[in-house]
XYZ file of C-alpha atoms in Angstrom:
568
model
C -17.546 16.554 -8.115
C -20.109 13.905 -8.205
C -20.910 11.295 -5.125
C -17.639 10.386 -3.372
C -18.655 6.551 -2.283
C -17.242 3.509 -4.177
C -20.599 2.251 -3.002
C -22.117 -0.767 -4.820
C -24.239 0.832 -6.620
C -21.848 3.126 -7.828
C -19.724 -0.165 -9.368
C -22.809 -1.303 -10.774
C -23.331 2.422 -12.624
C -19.364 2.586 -13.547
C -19.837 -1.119 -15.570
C -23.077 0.054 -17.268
C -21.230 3.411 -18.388
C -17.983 1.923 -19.295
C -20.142 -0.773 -21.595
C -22.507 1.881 -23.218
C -19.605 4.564 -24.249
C -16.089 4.898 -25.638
C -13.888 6.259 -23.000
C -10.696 8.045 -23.582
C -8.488 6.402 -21.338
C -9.094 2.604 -19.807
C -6.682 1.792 -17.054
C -5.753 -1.493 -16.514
C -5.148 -2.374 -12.587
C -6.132 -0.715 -9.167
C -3.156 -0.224 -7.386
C -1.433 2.748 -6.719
C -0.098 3.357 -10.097
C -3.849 2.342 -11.772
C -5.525 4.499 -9.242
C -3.021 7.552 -9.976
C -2.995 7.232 -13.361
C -7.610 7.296 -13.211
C -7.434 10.351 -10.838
C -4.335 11.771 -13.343
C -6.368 11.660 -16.578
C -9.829 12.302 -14.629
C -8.667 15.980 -13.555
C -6.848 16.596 -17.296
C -10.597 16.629 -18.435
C -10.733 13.096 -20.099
C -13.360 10.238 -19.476
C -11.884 7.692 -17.630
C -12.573 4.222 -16.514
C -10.562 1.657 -13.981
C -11.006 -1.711 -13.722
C -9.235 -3.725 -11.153
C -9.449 -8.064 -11.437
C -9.632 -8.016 -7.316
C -9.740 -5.594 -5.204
C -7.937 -2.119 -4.560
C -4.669 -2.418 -3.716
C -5.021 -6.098 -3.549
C -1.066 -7.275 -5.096
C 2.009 -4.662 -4.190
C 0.214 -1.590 -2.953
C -1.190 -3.314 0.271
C 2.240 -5.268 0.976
C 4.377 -2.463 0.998
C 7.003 -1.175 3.991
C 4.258 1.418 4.632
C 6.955 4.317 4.072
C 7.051 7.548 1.799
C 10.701 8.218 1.395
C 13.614 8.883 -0.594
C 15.309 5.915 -0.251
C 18.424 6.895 1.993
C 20.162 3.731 0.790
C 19.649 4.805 -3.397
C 22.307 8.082 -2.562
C 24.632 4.889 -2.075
C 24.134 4.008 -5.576
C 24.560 7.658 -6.795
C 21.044 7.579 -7.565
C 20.351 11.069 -6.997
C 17.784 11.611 -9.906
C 15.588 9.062 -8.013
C 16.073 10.412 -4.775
C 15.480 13.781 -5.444
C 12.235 13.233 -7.203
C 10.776 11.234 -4.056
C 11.589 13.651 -1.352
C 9.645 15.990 -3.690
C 6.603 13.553 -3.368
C 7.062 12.516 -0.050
C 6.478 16.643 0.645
C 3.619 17.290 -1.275
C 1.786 14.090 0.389
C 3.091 15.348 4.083
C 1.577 18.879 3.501
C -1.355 18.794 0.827
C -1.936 15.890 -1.049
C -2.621 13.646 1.706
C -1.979 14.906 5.188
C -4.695 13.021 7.073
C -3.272 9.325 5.958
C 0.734 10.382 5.744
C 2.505 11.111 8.800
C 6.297 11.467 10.072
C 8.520 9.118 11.252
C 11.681 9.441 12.933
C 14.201 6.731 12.199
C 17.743 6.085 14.229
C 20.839 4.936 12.087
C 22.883 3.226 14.947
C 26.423 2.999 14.102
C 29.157 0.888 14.598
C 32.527 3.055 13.498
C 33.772 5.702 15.463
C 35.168 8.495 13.123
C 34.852 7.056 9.653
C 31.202 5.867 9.359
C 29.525 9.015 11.352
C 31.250 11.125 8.540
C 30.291 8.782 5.842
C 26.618 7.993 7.426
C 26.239 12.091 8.465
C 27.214 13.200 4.749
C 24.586 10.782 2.991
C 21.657 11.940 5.974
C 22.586 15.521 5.361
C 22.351 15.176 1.247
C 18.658 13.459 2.527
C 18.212 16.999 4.301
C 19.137 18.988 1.514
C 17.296 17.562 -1.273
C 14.448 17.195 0.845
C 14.852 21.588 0.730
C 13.578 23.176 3.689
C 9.659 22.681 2.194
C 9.799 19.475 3.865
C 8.074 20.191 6.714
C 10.215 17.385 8.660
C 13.156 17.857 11.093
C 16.480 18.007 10.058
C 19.101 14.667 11.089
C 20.408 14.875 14.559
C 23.989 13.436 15.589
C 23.501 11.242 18.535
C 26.299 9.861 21.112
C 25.940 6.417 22.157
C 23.941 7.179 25.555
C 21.724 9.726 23.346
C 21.244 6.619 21.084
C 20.143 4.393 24.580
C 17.996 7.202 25.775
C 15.576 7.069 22.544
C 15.780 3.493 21.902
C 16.709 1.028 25.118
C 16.075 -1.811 23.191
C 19.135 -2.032 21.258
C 22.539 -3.614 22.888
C 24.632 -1.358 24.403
C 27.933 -3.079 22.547
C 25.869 -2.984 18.901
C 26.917 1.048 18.278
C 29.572 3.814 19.543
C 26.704 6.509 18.416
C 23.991 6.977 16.113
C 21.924 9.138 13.591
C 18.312 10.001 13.804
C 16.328 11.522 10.765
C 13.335 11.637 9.484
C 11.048 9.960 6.944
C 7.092 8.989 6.481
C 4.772 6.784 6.550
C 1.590 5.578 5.334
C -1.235 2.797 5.110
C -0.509 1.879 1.830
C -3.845 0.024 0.659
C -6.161 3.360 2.506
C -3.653 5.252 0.532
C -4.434 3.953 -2.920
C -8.501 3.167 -1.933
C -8.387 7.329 -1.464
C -6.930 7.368 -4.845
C -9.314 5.353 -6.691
C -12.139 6.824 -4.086
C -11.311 10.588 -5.469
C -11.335 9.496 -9.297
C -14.179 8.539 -9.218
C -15.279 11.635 -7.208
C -13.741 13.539 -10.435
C -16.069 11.380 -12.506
C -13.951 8.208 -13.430
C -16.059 5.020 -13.640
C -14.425 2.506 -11.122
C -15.082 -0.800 -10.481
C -13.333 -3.182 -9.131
C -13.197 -7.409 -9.054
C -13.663 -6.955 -13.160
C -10.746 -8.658 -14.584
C -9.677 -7.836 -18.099
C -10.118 -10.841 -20.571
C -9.029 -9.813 -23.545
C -7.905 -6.124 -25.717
C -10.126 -5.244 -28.222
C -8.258 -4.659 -31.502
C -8.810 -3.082 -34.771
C -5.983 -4.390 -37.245
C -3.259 -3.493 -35.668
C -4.427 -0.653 -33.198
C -6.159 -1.872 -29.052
C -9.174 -0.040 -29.128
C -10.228 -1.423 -25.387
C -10.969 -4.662 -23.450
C -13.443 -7.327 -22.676
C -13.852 -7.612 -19.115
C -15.429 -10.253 -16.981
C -17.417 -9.146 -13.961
C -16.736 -11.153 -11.156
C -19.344 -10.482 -9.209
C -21.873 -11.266 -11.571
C -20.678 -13.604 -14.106
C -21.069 -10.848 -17.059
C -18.663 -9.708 -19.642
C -18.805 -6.289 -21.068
C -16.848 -5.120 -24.061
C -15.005 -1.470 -22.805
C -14.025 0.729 -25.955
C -11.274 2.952 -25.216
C -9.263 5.539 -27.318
C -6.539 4.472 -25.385
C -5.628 1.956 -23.081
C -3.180 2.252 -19.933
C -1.481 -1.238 -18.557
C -1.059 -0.567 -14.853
C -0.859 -4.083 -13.457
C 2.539 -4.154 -11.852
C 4.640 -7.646 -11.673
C 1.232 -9.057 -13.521
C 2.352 -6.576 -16.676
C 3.805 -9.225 -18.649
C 0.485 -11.781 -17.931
C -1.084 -8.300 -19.342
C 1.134 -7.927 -21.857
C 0.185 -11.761 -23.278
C -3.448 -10.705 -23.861
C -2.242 -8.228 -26.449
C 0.022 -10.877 -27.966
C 2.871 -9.014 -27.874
C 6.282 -9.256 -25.887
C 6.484 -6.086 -24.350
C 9.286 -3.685 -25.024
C 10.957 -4.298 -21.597
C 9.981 -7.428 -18.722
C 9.074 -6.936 -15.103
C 10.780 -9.156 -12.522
C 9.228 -10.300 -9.269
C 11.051 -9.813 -6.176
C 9.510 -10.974 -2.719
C 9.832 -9.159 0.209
C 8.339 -10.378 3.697
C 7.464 -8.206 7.120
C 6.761 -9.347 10.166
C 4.437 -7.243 12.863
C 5.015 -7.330 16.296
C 3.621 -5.832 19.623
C 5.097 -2.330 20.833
C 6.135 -3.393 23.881
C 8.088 -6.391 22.168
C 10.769 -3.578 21.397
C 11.450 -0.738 23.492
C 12.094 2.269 21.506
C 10.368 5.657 20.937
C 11.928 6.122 17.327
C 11.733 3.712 14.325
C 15.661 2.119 13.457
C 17.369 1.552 10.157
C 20.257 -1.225 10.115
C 22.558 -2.440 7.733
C 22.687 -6.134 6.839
C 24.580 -8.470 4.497
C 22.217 -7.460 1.199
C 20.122 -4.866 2.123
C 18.345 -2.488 5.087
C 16.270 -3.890 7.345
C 13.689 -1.467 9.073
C 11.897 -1.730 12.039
C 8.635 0.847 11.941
C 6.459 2.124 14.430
C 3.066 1.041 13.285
C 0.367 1.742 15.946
C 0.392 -0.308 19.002
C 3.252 -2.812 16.560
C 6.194 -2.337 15.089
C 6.615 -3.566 11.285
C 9.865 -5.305 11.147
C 11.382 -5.849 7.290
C 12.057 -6.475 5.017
C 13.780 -9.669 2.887
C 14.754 -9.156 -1.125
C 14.712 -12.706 -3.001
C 13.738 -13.536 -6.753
C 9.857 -14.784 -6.785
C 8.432 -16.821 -9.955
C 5.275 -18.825 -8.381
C 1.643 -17.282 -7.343
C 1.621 -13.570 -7.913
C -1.734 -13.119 -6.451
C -0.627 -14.762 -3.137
C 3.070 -14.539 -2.289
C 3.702 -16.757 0.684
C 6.648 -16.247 3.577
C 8.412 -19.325 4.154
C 9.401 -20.381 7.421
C 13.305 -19.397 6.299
C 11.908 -16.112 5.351
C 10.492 -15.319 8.876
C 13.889 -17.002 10.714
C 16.623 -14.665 8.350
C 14.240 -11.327 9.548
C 14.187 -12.720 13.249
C 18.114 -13.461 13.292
C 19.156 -9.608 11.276
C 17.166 -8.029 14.236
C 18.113 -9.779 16.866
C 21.268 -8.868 16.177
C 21.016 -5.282 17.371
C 18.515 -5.860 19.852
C 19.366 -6.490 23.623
C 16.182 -8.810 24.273
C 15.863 -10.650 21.384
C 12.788 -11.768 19.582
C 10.876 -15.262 18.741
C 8.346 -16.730 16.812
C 5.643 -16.775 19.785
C 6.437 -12.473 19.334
C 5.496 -12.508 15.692
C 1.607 -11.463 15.597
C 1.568 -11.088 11.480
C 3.451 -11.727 8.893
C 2.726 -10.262 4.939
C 4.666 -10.896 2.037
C 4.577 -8.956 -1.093
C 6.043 -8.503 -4.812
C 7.870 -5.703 -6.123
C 7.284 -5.042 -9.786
C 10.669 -4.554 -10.754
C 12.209 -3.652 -14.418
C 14.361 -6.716 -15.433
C 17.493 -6.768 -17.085
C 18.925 -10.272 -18.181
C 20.846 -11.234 -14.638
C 21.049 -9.192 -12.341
C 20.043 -9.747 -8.695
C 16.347 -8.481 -7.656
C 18.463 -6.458 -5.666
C 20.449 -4.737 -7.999
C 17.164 -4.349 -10.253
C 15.992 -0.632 -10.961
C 13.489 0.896 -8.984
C 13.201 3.965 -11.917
C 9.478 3.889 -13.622
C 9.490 3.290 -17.642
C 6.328 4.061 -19.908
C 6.052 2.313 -23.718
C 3.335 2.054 -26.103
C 4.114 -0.995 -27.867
C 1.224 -1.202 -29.787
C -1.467 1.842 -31.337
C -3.290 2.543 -28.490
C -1.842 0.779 -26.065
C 0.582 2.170 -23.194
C 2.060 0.735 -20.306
C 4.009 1.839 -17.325
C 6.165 -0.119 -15.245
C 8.710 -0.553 -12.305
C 8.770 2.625 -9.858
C 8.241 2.437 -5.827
C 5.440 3.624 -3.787
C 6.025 6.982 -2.947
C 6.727 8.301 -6.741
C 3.418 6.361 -8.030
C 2.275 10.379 -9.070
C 5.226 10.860 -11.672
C 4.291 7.148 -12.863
C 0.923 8.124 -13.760
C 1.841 11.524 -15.346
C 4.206 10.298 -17.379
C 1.648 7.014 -18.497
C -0.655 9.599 -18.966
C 0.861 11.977 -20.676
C 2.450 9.190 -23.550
C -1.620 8.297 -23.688
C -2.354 11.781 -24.272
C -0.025 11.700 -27.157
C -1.842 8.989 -28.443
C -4.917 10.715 -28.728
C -3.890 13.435 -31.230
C -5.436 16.614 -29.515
C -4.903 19.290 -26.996
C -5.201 17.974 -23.359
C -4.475 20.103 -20.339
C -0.973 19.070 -18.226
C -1.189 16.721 -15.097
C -2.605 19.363 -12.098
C -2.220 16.268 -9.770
C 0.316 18.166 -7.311
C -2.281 20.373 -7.289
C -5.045 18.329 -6.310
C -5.500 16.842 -2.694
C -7.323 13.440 -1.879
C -10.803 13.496 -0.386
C -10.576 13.737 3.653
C -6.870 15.854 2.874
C -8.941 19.622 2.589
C -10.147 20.686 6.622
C -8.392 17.833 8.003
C -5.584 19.515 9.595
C -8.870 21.768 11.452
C -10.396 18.640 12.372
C -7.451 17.427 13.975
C -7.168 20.848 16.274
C -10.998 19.947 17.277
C -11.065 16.095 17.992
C -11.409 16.613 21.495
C -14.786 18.461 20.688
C -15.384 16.074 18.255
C -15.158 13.771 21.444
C -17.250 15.699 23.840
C -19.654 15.306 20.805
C -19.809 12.118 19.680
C -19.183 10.425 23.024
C -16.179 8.577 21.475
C -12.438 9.056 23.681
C -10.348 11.748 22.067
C -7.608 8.496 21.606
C -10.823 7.381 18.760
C -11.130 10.331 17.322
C -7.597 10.589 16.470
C -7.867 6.831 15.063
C -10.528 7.869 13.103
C -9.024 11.154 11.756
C -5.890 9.418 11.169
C -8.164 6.718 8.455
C -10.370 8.910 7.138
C -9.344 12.742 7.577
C -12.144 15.280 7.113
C -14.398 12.177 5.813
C -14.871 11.043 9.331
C -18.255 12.887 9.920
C -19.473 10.638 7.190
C -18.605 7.593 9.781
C -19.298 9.632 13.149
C -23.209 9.634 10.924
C -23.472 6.456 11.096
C -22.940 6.111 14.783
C -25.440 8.971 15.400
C -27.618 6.630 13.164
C -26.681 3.614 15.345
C -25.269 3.821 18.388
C -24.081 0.562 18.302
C -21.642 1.157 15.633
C -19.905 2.947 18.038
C -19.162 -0.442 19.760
C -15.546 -1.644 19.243
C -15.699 -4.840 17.150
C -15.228 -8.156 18.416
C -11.937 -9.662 18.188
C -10.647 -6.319 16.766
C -11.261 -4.208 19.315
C -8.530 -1.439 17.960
C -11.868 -0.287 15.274
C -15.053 0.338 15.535
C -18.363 -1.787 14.209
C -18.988 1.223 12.122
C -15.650 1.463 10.305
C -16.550 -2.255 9.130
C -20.065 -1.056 7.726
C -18.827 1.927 6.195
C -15.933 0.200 3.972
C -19.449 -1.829 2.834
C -20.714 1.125 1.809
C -18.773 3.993 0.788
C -14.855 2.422 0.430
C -15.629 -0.487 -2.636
C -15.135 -3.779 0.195
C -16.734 -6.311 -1.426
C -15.573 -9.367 0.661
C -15.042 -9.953 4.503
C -11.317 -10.480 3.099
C -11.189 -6.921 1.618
C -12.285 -5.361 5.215
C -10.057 -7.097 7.604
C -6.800 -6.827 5.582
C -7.060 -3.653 3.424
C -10.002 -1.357 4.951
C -8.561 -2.490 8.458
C -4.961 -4.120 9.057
C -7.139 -6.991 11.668
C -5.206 -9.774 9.764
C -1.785 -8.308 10.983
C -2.244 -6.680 14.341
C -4.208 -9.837 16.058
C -3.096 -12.601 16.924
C -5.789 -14.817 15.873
C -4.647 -12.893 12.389
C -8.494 -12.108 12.587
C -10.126 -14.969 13.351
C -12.184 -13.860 16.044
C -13.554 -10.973 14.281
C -14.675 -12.437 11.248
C -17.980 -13.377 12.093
C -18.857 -9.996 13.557
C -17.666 -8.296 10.505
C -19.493 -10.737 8.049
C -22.389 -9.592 9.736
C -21.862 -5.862 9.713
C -20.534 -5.936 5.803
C -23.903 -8.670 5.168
C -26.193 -5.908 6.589
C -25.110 -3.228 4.080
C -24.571 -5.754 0.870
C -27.831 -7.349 1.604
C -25.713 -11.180 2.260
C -27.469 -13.817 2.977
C -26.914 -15.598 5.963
C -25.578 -18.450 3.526
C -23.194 -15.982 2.293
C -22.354 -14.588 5.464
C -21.133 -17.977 7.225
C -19.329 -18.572 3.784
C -17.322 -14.966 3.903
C -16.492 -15.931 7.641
C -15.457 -19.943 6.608
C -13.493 -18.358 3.302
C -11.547 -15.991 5.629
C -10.896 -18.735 8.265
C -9.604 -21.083 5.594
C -6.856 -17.744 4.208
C -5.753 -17.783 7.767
C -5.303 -21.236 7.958
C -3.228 -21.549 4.580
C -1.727 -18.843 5.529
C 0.038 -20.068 9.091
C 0.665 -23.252 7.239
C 2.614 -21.703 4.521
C 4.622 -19.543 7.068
C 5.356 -23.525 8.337
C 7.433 -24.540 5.872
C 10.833 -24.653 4.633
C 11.154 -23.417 1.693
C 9.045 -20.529 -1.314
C 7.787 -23.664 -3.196
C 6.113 -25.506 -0.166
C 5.604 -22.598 0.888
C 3.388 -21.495 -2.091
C 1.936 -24.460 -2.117
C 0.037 -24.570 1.435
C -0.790 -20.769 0.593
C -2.682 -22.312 -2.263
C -4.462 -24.301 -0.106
C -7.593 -21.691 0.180
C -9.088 -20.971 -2.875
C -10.454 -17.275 -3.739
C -13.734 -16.233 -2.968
C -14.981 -15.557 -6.432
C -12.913 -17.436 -8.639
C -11.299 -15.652 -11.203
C -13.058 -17.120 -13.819
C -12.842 -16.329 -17.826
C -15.216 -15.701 -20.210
């Protein structure tokens, strides 16, 4: 394996490569499908490059529900296919693909029907069981009486259930999740880079032979020759799609869905809870010292890059939960709010609801493949199957996908780790409760950051206006984890935007600082990162002000992006 780091001189190396020599595969897009389709290719033996317009994880994969899981609610649909195929996923991340940065979560079903809906409710949760197999390495569904129900979750009125169900599920940070992705690609030897947006395809008569893509950062274009080219970009697929100048062979819908984050002790529970409302579920998810309450399912057609959450948005989530809880919440509770886009496969008319959350891969073009719809947790069968119909494209023998095989970097001696963080502790003079926080972001990677604090003592310092991380966790996405803006570090590297209720404010300065020290920033650019970030916040609480997704979009529009994505 060659150097883990997305560091920035590693971006700068992956651009010169990716200019000077025809790869096999070019992906298209640096979420999680992107980054699993890079690290899917990258371990078949092919050269690989990834190019991402912002940063990792920056549309879908960063907006997420934060959960691995087999979608209880598809069984209802007689989806079983689907269902099956993520508990399958959602066990090989628990126990070996990623152990250090997905975890368990128990989840209580309250119900409302004495006889009828506990057999209905108990036979779907038990299918979840037995697909799941007994690999899962979770606990099986428990039947709970009403006063069993009270006893884990106090929160909820007593008059809102007879009795309830608790099973379990998992969870992860999504954007960490797909970073680790990209991150162990390019450990494998993809060449990764990201904020390089793709211009233009290439094309030889009929046939994409590659892209021209415009570095952001730098105001360069590069021409990237590719045998075959992989279109990754989620709900911006048919924006992707145009370059080509072709129509696709099927359309990808946009459908927003909002969360709101609010302090543990807003909700008194010691289990996540999974309700029923008019058109959908609505979770509430233990997320740290907050719970992550969502989420809403309405049609989106304005700014992709920057979904907003209307002021109706935030009211319909407040008034679903409030219905089951005994002390309800309000706006002054809400300490973030996120919004993001599903990418899902469109049919004519249906609802977004109704929309399939199944993957499809086409090549509509020589050379050209793309991959499309899906959910989170089966992103890994997305990007074999992309990469597999590429592989077909390229005429010759090519080793099968080894990808369930092949565990992200911090996953190997993480679990050993964990049994030692309290020596860990004793020797880094960090509490145990940091050490756990640490393990829990960066698994067996987090001697890499305990370095720089042996380096620095004073990256061992919480930082200011965030104190839930440390200085050094701010330096180190700098350096090793591809950050290349304050706004990269305090809502993907760290969740600061959503957990604070300044949504960051405080903390920018101190982190423009810390990232300005390892990107060499001038002070100049420094004060700008911090004013940029400032003005996102602002736009941000406006657009959560108004009525409605247009004026809504509008005020989000208010800030404009730090590098503007310019073309050629």
């Amino acid at each position: 394996m060659t150097d883990n780091s997305l560091s920035p001189s590693a971006r700068e190396a992956a651009l010169t490569a990716l200019a000077d020599k025809e790869v096999d595969v070019l992906v298209v897009g640096g979420g999680v499908v992107g980054a699993g389709c890079a690290l899917d290719a990258v371990t078949r033996g092919l050269s690989v490059g990834l190019v991402e317009a912002r940063d990792f994880a920056s549309g879908t994969s960063s907006r997420s529900s934060k959960l691995i899981h087999g979608g209880l609610r598809y069984l209802e649909m007689l989806d079983f296919g689907l269902v099956h195929e993520a508990l399958r996923e959602r066990g090989l991340l628990l126990q070996r693909l990623a152990p250090h940065l997905v975890r368990p979560v128990p989840f209580l079903y309250p119900l409302k029907h004495r006889v009828w809906e506990r057999l209905y409710a108990g036979t779907g949760v038990q299918l979840y069981d037995f697909m799941a197999t007994t690999k899962s390495g979770l606990p099986r569904h428990r039947n709970l009486t009403r006063r069993g129900a009270l006893r884990v979750a106090p929160a909820l009125k007593k008059d809102a259930l007879v009795g309830a169900l608790q099973y379990y599920d998992a969870q992860v940070d999504d954007a960490r999740h797909t970073m680790f992705l990209a991150r162990t690609a390019a450990a494998y030897g993809a060449h990764v880079a990201s904020r390089a947006r793709v211009v233009g395809f290439l094309r030889e008569g009929e046939r994409v032979t590659g892209a021209r893509v415009h570095d952001l950062e730098h105001d360069r274009t590069y021409e990237i020759r590719a045998q075959q080219v992989v279109n990754a970009t989620g709900v911006w697929t048919d924006d992707t799609q145009a370059l080509v100048g072709e129509r696709g062979q099927f359309h990808v819908r946009a459908s927003k869905g909002i969360h709101l984050v609010v302090p543990r002790d807003r909700i008194q529970s010691t289990t996540g809870l999974i309700m029923r409302t008019p058109t959908s579920v609505l979770f509430v998810i233990p997320w740290g010292r907050h719970w992550i309450v969502g989420t809403t399912d309405t049609d989106w057609e304005l700014d992709k890059a920057h979904p907003a959450a209307s002021s109706t948005d935030i009211d319909y989530l407040l008034a679903q939960v409030n219905e089951h809880l005994a002390t309800p919440l309000s706006r002054s509770d809400v300490q973030g709010v996120y919004a993001g886009l599903r990418p899902l496969l469109s049919g004519e008319s249906e609802s977004t609801s109704q929309l399939s959350r199944e993957h499809t891969v086409g090549s509509p073009v020589p050379g050209l493949v793309v991959v499309a719809g899906g959910k989170y947790t089966t992103y890994r069968v997305m990007a074999r199957d992309a990469v597999d119909a590429a592989v077909h494209g390229l005429g010759r023998s090519v080793p099968r996908s080894c990808t369930e095989r092949v565990p992200l970097l911090g996953a190997e001696g993480y679990t050993a780790l964990w049994n030692r963080r309290r020596v860990l502790a004793a020797e880094s003079g960090l509490h145990v409760a940091r050490i756990e926080h640490l393990l829990g972001r960066y698994g067996s990677l987090v001697s890499e950051v305990l370095d720089l604090i042996r380096a620095d003592p004073a990256l061992g310092e919480p930082l200011e206006g965030a104190t839930d991380y440390l200085r050094a966790e701010i330096a180190y996405a700098a350096a090793a984890e591809g950050a290349r803006h304050l706004e990269d570090v305090l809502t993907r590297r760290t969740r600061v935007s959503i957990e604070t209720f300044d949504r960051g404010a405080a903390a920018a300065a101190p982190a423009a600082e810390l990232m300005g020290a390892v990107l060499g920033w001038s002070k100049e650019q420094r004060d700008r990162e911090a004013e940029h970030y400032r003005l996102r916040v602002e736009a941000e609480r406006a657009s959560q002000e108004q009525p409605d997704d247009e004026t809504a979009d509008a005020a989000r529009l208010g800030a404009p992006e730090i590098v503007p994505l310019q073309t050629a």
